[in-house]
């Protein structure tokens, strides 16, 4: 089974990159399921109904998120109506939404998707390690062998630790949040695929998606600046997983990086 995890989709530019670059990947790689992180999909921070509809129309089936998913009004209604929109499962009880979903393919294969938030350099939440124990056990009890974790976290050490912790219990642990694709993809000894960060789907001509001029002004002056997504030099980043349908073990993982030219056409394969 082929599963594509798309890195943080940022703003209008990220949605355009997704719309233009995702369909050729699906055709070429025969992808069965697309998971995309959407916490920054609307104006660079948060989610809206229209932005989620655009992402789904582009081909994303399960949508994960992170600490910015709450930035737009109406998120509570979205979590009620969008069964495949997730928020990190280690938020305290009573927070709107869900941290896990089960997607069933046309061939009847079930895939469990878990969303977690890191704690190092992030907001205080419940322990992602202990939360993962509970959610993985729930999937196991339901007979779901293929299990993908989006770990939305800052520190690569915390991401790697969770990968090792869940080795053999999930198909893959893929990091999101930093907007910078890492080069440490591997399959752990017991069959769990891992990548510290899938990267960003948005503007490469930016500072992690933000317009360069506003970001530089903040660093040079220390004065907070308005968060303005850049729409220049668009790219799609992600991780492509090959998972055994019968065992749930990851057989291979490959980074994906595609670019658009100024006319909206793909100009560089960029697969690693």
mmCIF file of C-alpha atoms in Angstrom:
data_model
loop_
_atom_site.group_PDB
_atom_site.id
_atom_site.type_symbol
_atom_site.label_atom_id
_atom_site.label_comp_id
_atom_site.label_asym_id
_atom_site.label_seq_id
_atom_site.Cartn_x
_atom_site.Cartn_y
_atom_site.Cartn_z
ATOM 1 C CA UNK A 1 0.000 0.000 0.000
ATOM 2 C CA UNK A 2 1.260 3.468 -0.906
ATOM 3 C CA UNK A 3 0.582 6.313 1.550
ATOM 4 C CA UNK A 4 1.649 9.912 0.947
ATOM 5 C CA UNK A 5 2.043 12.273 3.906
ATOM 6 C CA UNK A 6 2.062 15.902 2.697
ATOM 7 C CA UNK A 7 3.969 18.428 4.807
ATOM 8 C CA UNK A 8 2.299 21.539 6.291
ATOM 9 C CA UNK A 9 0.112 23.150 3.604
ATOM 10 C CA UNK A 10 0.580 26.892 4.041
ATOM 11 C CA UNK A 11 -1.915 29.463 2.796
ATOM 12 C CA UNK A 12 -3.063 30.208 -0.719
ATOM 13 C CA UNK A 13 0.318 29.328 -2.208
ATOM 14 C CA UNK A 14 0.336 25.947 -0.488
ATOM 15 C CA UNK A 15 -3.152 25.196 -1.746
ATOM 16 C CA UNK A 16 -2.093 26.093 -5.290
ATOM 17 C CA UNK A 17 1.001 23.895 -5.050
ATOM 18 C CA UNK A 18 -1.174 21.056 -3.788
ATOM 19 C CA UNK A 19 -3.741 21.540 -6.551
ATOM 20 C CA UNK A 20 -1.104 21.552 -9.301
ATOM 21 C CA UNK A 21 1.463 19.066 -8.019
ATOM 22 C CA UNK A 22 -0.468 16.419 -6.137
ATOM 23 C CA UNK A 23 -2.452 14.838 -9.027
ATOM 24 C CA UNK A 24 0.672 13.902 -11.063
ATOM 25 C CA UNK A 25 2.205 12.298 -7.957
ATOM 26 C CA UNK A 26 -0.930 10.245 -7.368
ATOM 27 C CA UNK A 27 -0.922 9.026 -10.961
ATOM 28 C CA UNK A 28 2.796 8.245 -11.088
ATOM 29 C CA UNK A 29 3.129 6.586 -7.693
ATOM 30 C CA UNK A 30 -0.285 4.830 -7.528
ATOM 31 C CA UNK A 31 -0.975 6.346 -4.106
ATOM 32 C CA UNK A 32 -3.785 4.736 -2.091
ATOM 33 C CA UNK A 33 -4.133 7.351 0.664
ATOM 34 C CA UNK A 34 -3.085 10.985 1.078
ATOM 35 C CA UNK A 35 -2.662 12.515 4.533
ATOM 36 C CA UNK A 36 -1.996 16.262 4.693
ATOM 37 C CA UNK A 37 -1.268 18.637 7.570
ATOM 38 C CA UNK A 38 -3.670 21.595 7.288
ATOM 39 C CA UNK A 39 -3.086 23.667 10.431
ATOM 40 C CA UNK A 40 -1.781 26.608 8.341
ATOM 41 C CA UNK A 41 -3.981 26.162 5.295
ATOM 42 C CA UNK A 42 -6.140 29.305 5.694
ATOM 43 C CA UNK A 43 -4.194 32.561 5.379
ATOM 44 C CA UNK A 44 -1.089 30.904 6.778
ATOM 45 C CA UNK A 45 -2.599 30.012 10.144
ATOM 46 C CA UNK A 46 -5.751 28.053 11.017
ATOM 47 C CA UNK A 47 -8.458 26.312 8.996
ATOM 48 C CA UNK A 48 -11.726 27.341 7.344
ATOM 49 C CA UNK A 49 -14.444 25.347 5.599
ATOM 50 C CA UNK A 50 -13.539 26.726 2.158
ATOM 51 C CA UNK A 51 -9.823 26.014 2.552
ATOM 52 C CA UNK A 52 -10.513 22.447 3.698
ATOM 53 C CA UNK A 53 -12.818 21.896 0.730
ATOM 54 C CA UNK A 54 -10.025 23.010 -1.603
ATOM 55 C CA UNK A 55 -7.588 20.611 0.034
ATOM 56 C CA UNK A 56 -10.025 17.704 -0.218
ATOM 57 C CA UNK A 57 -10.776 18.482 -3.859
ATOM 58 C CA UNK A 58 -7.040 18.370 -4.563
ATOM 59 C CA UNK A 59 -6.911 14.776 -3.307
ATOM 60 C CA UNK A 60 -6.184 14.855 0.439
ATOM 61 C CA UNK A 61 -8.357 12.358 2.315
ATOM 62 C CA UNK A 62 -7.233 12.641 5.946
ATOM 63 C CA UNK A 63 -6.262 16.031 7.366
ATOM 64 C CA UNK A 64 -4.022 16.360 10.410
ATOM 65 C CA UNK A 65 -3.109 19.576 12.212
ATOM 66 C CA UNK A 66 -1.227 21.047 15.162
ATOM 67 C CA UNK A 67 -1.042 23.943 17.591
ATOM 68 C CA UNK A 68 -2.208 26.559 15.029
ATOM 69 C CA UNK A 69 -5.454 24.831 14.068
ATOM 70 C CA UNK A 70 -7.371 27.023 16.538
ATOM 71 C CA UNK A 71 -6.415 30.367 14.969
ATOM 72 C CA UNK A 72 -9.556 30.888 12.886
ATOM 73 C CA UNK A 73 -13.104 31.166 14.301
ATOM 74 C CA UNK A 74 -15.463 28.280 13.685
ATOM 75 C CA UNK A 75 -12.998 25.463 14.267
ATOM 76 C CA UNK A 76 -15.354 23.767 16.745
ATOM 77 C CA UNK A 77 -18.060 23.422 14.064
ATOM 78 C CA UNK A 78 -15.519 22.080 11.585
ATOM 79 C CA UNK A 79 -14.458 19.360 13.992
ATOM 80 C CA UNK A 80 -18.098 18.353 14.402
ATOM 81 C CA UNK A 81 -18.753 17.996 10.676
ATOM 82 C CA UNK A 82 -15.372 16.943 9.251
ATOM 83 C CA UNK A 83 -14.806 13.385 10.459
ATOM 84 C CA UNK A 84 -11.356 13.200 8.850
ATOM 85 C CA UNK A 85 -10.073 16.498 10.236
ATOM 86 C CA UNK A 86 -7.850 15.729 13.229
ATOM 87 C CA UNK A 87 -6.236 17.742 15.982
ATOM 88 C CA UNK A 88 -3.460 16.434 18.250
ATOM 89 C CA UNK A 89 -4.830 13.692 20.464
ATOM 90 C CA UNK A 90 -2.873 14.756 23.527
ATOM 91 C CA UNK A 91 -4.843 17.941 24.168
ATOM 92 C CA UNK A 92 -6.757 17.771 27.474
ATOM 93 C CA UNK A 93 -10.211 16.154 27.680
ATOM 94 C CA UNK A 94 -13.022 18.425 26.533
ATOM 95 C CA UNK A 95 -11.104 20.067 23.680
ATOM 96 C CA UNK A 96 -13.124 19.940 20.406
ATOM 97 C CA UNK A 97 -12.185 17.373 17.809
ATOM 98 C CA UNK A 98 -10.499 13.995 17.743
ATOM 99 C CA UNK A 99 -6.907 12.802 17.618
ATOM 100 C CA UNK A 100 -7.432 9.632 15.617
ATOM 101 C CA UNK A 101 -9.411 8.476 12.595
ATOM 102 C CA UNK A 102 -9.744 5.279 10.565
ATOM 103 C CA UNK A 103 -9.817 5.577 6.797
ATOM 104 C CA UNK A 104 -11.035 2.662 4.667
ATOM 105 C CA UNK A 105 -9.763 2.387 1.093
ATOM 106 C CA UNK A 106 -11.794 1.232 -1.903
ATOM 107 C CA UNK A 107 -10.228 -2.210 -1.451
ATOM 108 C CA UNK A 108 -11.403 -2.429 2.131
ATOM 109 C CA UNK A 109 -8.036 -1.757 3.770
ATOM 110 C CA UNK A 110 -8.270 0.196 7.024
ATOM 111 C CA UNK A 111 -5.658 2.778 7.961
ATOM 112 C CA UNK A 112 -5.497 4.372 11.389
ATOM 113 C CA UNK A 113 -4.151 7.926 11.476
ATOM 114 C CA UNK A 114 -2.981 9.386 14.784
ATOM 115 C CA UNK A 115 -2.160 13.073 15.352
ATOM 116 C CA UNK A 116 0.081 14.093 18.279
ATOM 117 C CA UNK A 117 1.714 17.311 19.514
ATOM 118 C CA UNK A 118 5.228 17.594 20.921
ATOM 119 C CA UNK A 119 6.000 19.270 24.249
ATOM 120 C CA UNK A 120 9.592 20.525 23.809
ATOM 121 C CA UNK A 121 9.513 24.271 22.939
ATOM 122 C CA UNK A 122 5.726 23.930 22.509
ATOM 123 C CA UNK A 123 2.581 24.539 24.533
ATOM 124 C CA UNK A 124 2.044 22.312 27.588
ATOM 125 C CA UNK A 125 -0.136 19.332 26.672
ATOM 126 C CA UNK A 126 -0.549 15.748 27.802
ATOM 127 C CA UNK A 127 2.349 13.335 27.271
ATOM 128 C CA UNK A 128 2.492 12.303 23.583
ATOM 129 C CA UNK A 129 4.199 9.007 24.470
ATOM 130 C CA UNK A 130 1.494 7.857 26.880
ATOM 131 C CA UNK A 131 -1.232 9.190 24.608
ATOM 132 C CA UNK A 132 0.232 7.201 21.732
ATOM 133 C CA UNK A 133 0.074 4.049 23.878
ATOM 134 C CA UNK A 134 -3.672 4.506 24.353
ATOM 135 C CA UNK A 135 -4.449 5.343 20.711
ATOM 136 C CA UNK A 136 -2.277 2.564 19.270
ATOM 137 C CA UNK A 137 -3.907 0.061 21.629
ATOM 138 C CA UNK A 138 -7.326 1.226 20.478
ATOM 139 C CA UNK A 139 -6.394 0.644 16.832
ATOM 140 C CA UNK A 140 -4.936 -2.767 17.665
ATOM 141 C CA UNK A 141 -8.144 -3.778 19.438
ATOM 142 C CA UNK A 142 -10.098 -2.750 16.337
ATOM 143 C CA UNK A 143 -7.864 -4.905 14.146
ATOM 144 C CA UNK A 144 -6.313 -1.962 12.267
ATOM 145 C CA UNK A 145 -2.759 -3.005 11.343
ATOM 146 C CA UNK A 146 -1.717 -0.005 9.254
ATOM 147 C CA UNK A 147 -1.125 2.944 11.603
ATOM 148 C CA UNK A 148 0.364 6.320 10.653
ATOM 149 C CA UNK A 149 1.396 8.971 13.185
ATOM 150 C CA UNK A 150 1.730 12.681 12.376
ATOM 151 C CA UNK A 151 3.897 14.019 15.214
ATOM 152 C CA UNK A 152 3.636 17.810 15.119
ATOM 153 C CA UNK A 153 6.701 18.822 17.109
ATOM 154 C CA UNK A 154 9.635 21.220 17.223
ATOM 155 C CA UNK A 155 12.532 19.105 18.485
ATOM 156 C CA UNK A 156 14.022 16.424 16.263
ATOM 157 C CA UNK A 157 15.135 14.586 19.407
ATOM 158 C CA UNK A 158 11.544 14.257 20.612
ATOM 159 C CA UNK A 159 10.425 13.077 17.176
ATOM 160 C CA UNK A 160 13.179 10.478 16.950
ATOM 161 C CA UNK A 161 12.431 9.279 20.465
ATOM 162 C CA UNK A 162 8.765 8.717 19.607
ATOM 163 C CA UNK A 163 9.794 6.865 16.452
ATOM 164 C CA UNK A 164 11.912 4.467 18.468
ATOM 165 C CA UNK A 165 9.247 4.206 21.165
ATOM 166 C CA UNK A 166 6.613 3.135 18.632
ATOM 167 C CA UNK A 167 8.895 0.968 16.485
ATOM 168 C CA UNK A 168 7.012 -2.190 15.583
ATOM 169 C CA UNK A 169 3.693 -0.816 16.833
ATOM 170 C CA UNK A 170 2.942 1.675 14.040
ATOM 171 C CA UNK A 171 3.689 1.730 10.322
ATOM 172 C CA UNK A 172 5.283 5.186 10.367
ATOM 173 C CA UNK A 173 6.008 8.242 12.480
ATOM 174 C CA UNK A 174 6.242 11.346 10.284
ATOM 175 C CA UNK A 175 7.105 14.707 11.817
ATOM 176 C CA UNK A 176 5.548 18.025 10.853
ATOM 177 C CA UNK A 177 5.642 21.640 12.125
ATOM 178 C CA UNK A 178 9.130 23.020 11.309
ATOM 179 C CA UNK A 179 8.365 23.562 7.572
ATOM 180 C CA UNK A 180 11.879 22.261 6.747
ATOM 181 C CA UNK A 181 12.155 18.821 5.189
ATOM 182 C CA UNK A 182 14.785 16.677 6.887
ATOM 183 C CA UNK A 183 17.044 14.061 5.279
ATOM 184 C CA UNK A 184 16.867 11.335 7.936
ATOM 185 C CA UNK A 185 14.274 9.007 6.427
ATOM 186 C CA UNK A 186 14.681 5.372 7.454
ATOM 187 C CA UNK A 187 12.859 2.227 8.502
ATOM 188 C CA UNK A 188 13.507 1.263 12.125
ATOM 189 C CA UNK A 189 14.462 -2.360 12.934
ATOM 190 C CA UNK A 190 10.927 -3.520 13.793
ATOM 191 C CA UNK A 191 9.319 -1.997 10.697
ATOM 192 C CA UNK A 192 8.348 1.588 11.495
ATOM 193 C CA UNK A 193 9.108 4.204 8.839
ATOM 194 C CA UNK A 194 10.423 7.521 10.108
ATOM 195 C CA UNK A 195 11.155 11.074 8.938
ATOM 196 C CA UNK A 196 11.782 13.935 11.386
ATOM 197 C CA UNK A 197 9.888 16.436 9.236
ATOM 198 C CA UNK A 198 7.977 16.071 5.980
ATOM 199 C CA UNK A 199 8.594 19.735 5.172
ATOM 200 C CA UNK A 200 6.233 22.394 3.854
ATOM 201 C CA UNK A 201 3.862 22.748 0.936
ATOM 202 C CA UNK A 202 4.097 26.436 0.127
ATOM 203 C CA UNK A 203 6.740 29.007 -0.819
ATOM 204 C CA UNK A 204 10.430 28.134 -0.858
ATOM 205 C CA UNK A 205 11.248 31.821 -1.566
ATOM 206 C CA UNK A 206 10.422 32.733 2.014
ATOM 207 C CA UNK A 207 11.414 32.192 5.621
ATOM 208 C CA UNK A 208 9.553 28.933 6.370
ATOM 209 C CA UNK A 209 6.604 30.237 4.366
ATOM 210 C CA UNK A 210 6.589 33.852 5.610
ATOM 211 C CA UNK A 211 7.432 36.763 3.323
ATOM 212 C CA UNK A 212 11.166 37.355 3.628
ATOM 213 C CA UNK A 213 10.943 41.125 4.176
ATOM 214 C CA UNK A 214 8.567 40.879 7.148
ATOM 215 C CA UNK A 215 10.551 38.057 8.711
ATOM 216 C CA UNK A 216 13.854 39.939 8.358
ATOM 217 C CA UNK A 217 12.324 43.062 9.899
ATOM 218 C CA UNK A 218 11.272 41.065 12.929
ATOM 219 C CA UNK A 219 14.753 39.597 13.403
ATOM 220 C CA UNK A 220 16.499 42.939 12.867
ATOM 221 C CA UNK A 221 14.242 45.048 15.073
ATOM 222 C CA UNK A 222 12.692 42.625 17.544
ATOM 223 C CA UNK A 223 9.301 44.178 16.794
ATOM 224 C CA UNK A 224 6.476 41.682 16.050
ATOM 225 C CA UNK A 225 5.391 41.727 12.425
ATOM 226 C CA UNK A 226 2.200 40.619 10.691
ATOM 227 C CA UNK A 227 2.415 37.015 9.551
ATOM 228 C CA UNK A 228 2.216 37.209 5.733
ATOM 229 C CA UNK A 229 2.513 34.004 3.702
ATOM 230 C CA UNK A 230 4.639 34.165 0.579
ATOM 231 C CA UNK A 231 3.322 32.812 -2.727
ATOM 232 C CA UNK A 232 6.627 32.761 -4.622
ATOM 233 C CA UNK A 233 8.566 29.684 -5.714
ATOM 234 C CA UNK A 234 5.934 27.139 -4.748
ATOM 235 C CA UNK A 235 6.757 23.564 -3.794
ATOM 236 C CA UNK A 236 5.193 20.414 -2.371
ATOM 237 C CA UNK A 237 7.078 18.433 0.273
ATOM 238 C CA UNK A 238 6.117 15.094 1.740
ATOM 239 C CA UNK A 239 6.983 11.494 2.494
ATOM 240 C CA UNK A 240 5.907 8.480 0.436
ATOM 241 C CA UNK A 241 5.445 5.242 2.367
ATOM 242 C CA UNK A 242 5.270 1.682 1.086
ATOM 243 C CA UNK A 243 3.420 -0.348 3.726
ATOM 244 C CA UNK A 244 2.698 -4.079 3.802
ATOM 245 C CA UNK A 245 -1.071 -4.562 3.838
ATOM 246 C CA UNK A 246 -1.003 -7.784 5.884
ATOM 247 C CA UNK A 247 1.537 -6.865 8.589
ATOM 248 C CA UNK A 248 1.435 -3.054 8.674
ATOM 249 C CA UNK A 249 5.244 -2.927 8.492
ATOM 250 C CA UNK A 250 6.847 -0.185 6.435
ATOM 251 C CA UNK A 251 8.800 -1.609 3.492
ATOM 252 C CA UNK A 252 10.214 1.706 2.342
ATOM 253 C CA UNK A 253 10.089 5.489 2.758
ATOM 254 C CA UNK A 254 11.066 8.180 0.270
ATOM 255 C CA UNK A 255 11.079 11.955 0.503
ATOM 256 C CA UNK A 256 9.028 13.834 -2.110
ATOM 257 C CA UNK A 257 9.837 17.355 -3.254
ATOM 258 C CA UNK A 258 8.225 18.960 -6.302
ATOM 259 C CA UNK A 259 8.339 22.536 -7.603
ATOM 260 C CA UNK A 260 6.203 24.853 -9.726
ATOM 261 C CA UNK A 261 7.484 27.418 -12.189
ATOM 262 C CA UNK A 262 5.940 30.885 -12.512
ATOM 263 C CA UNK A 263 3.330 29.544 -14.955
ATOM 264 C CA UNK A 264 2.182 26.850 -12.573
ATOM 265 C CA UNK A 265 3.914 23.974 -14.320
ATOM 266 C CA UNK A 266 6.181 21.441 -12.679
ATOM 267 C CA UNK A 267 9.792 22.301 -13.474
ATOM 268 C CA UNK A 268 11.901 20.013 -11.338
ATOM 269 C CA UNK A 269 11.139 16.494 -10.158
ATOM 270 C CA UNK A 270 13.193 16.881 -7.002
ATOM 271 C CA UNK A 271 12.421 13.388 -5.691
ATOM 272 C CA UNK A 272 15.099 12.156 -3.301
#
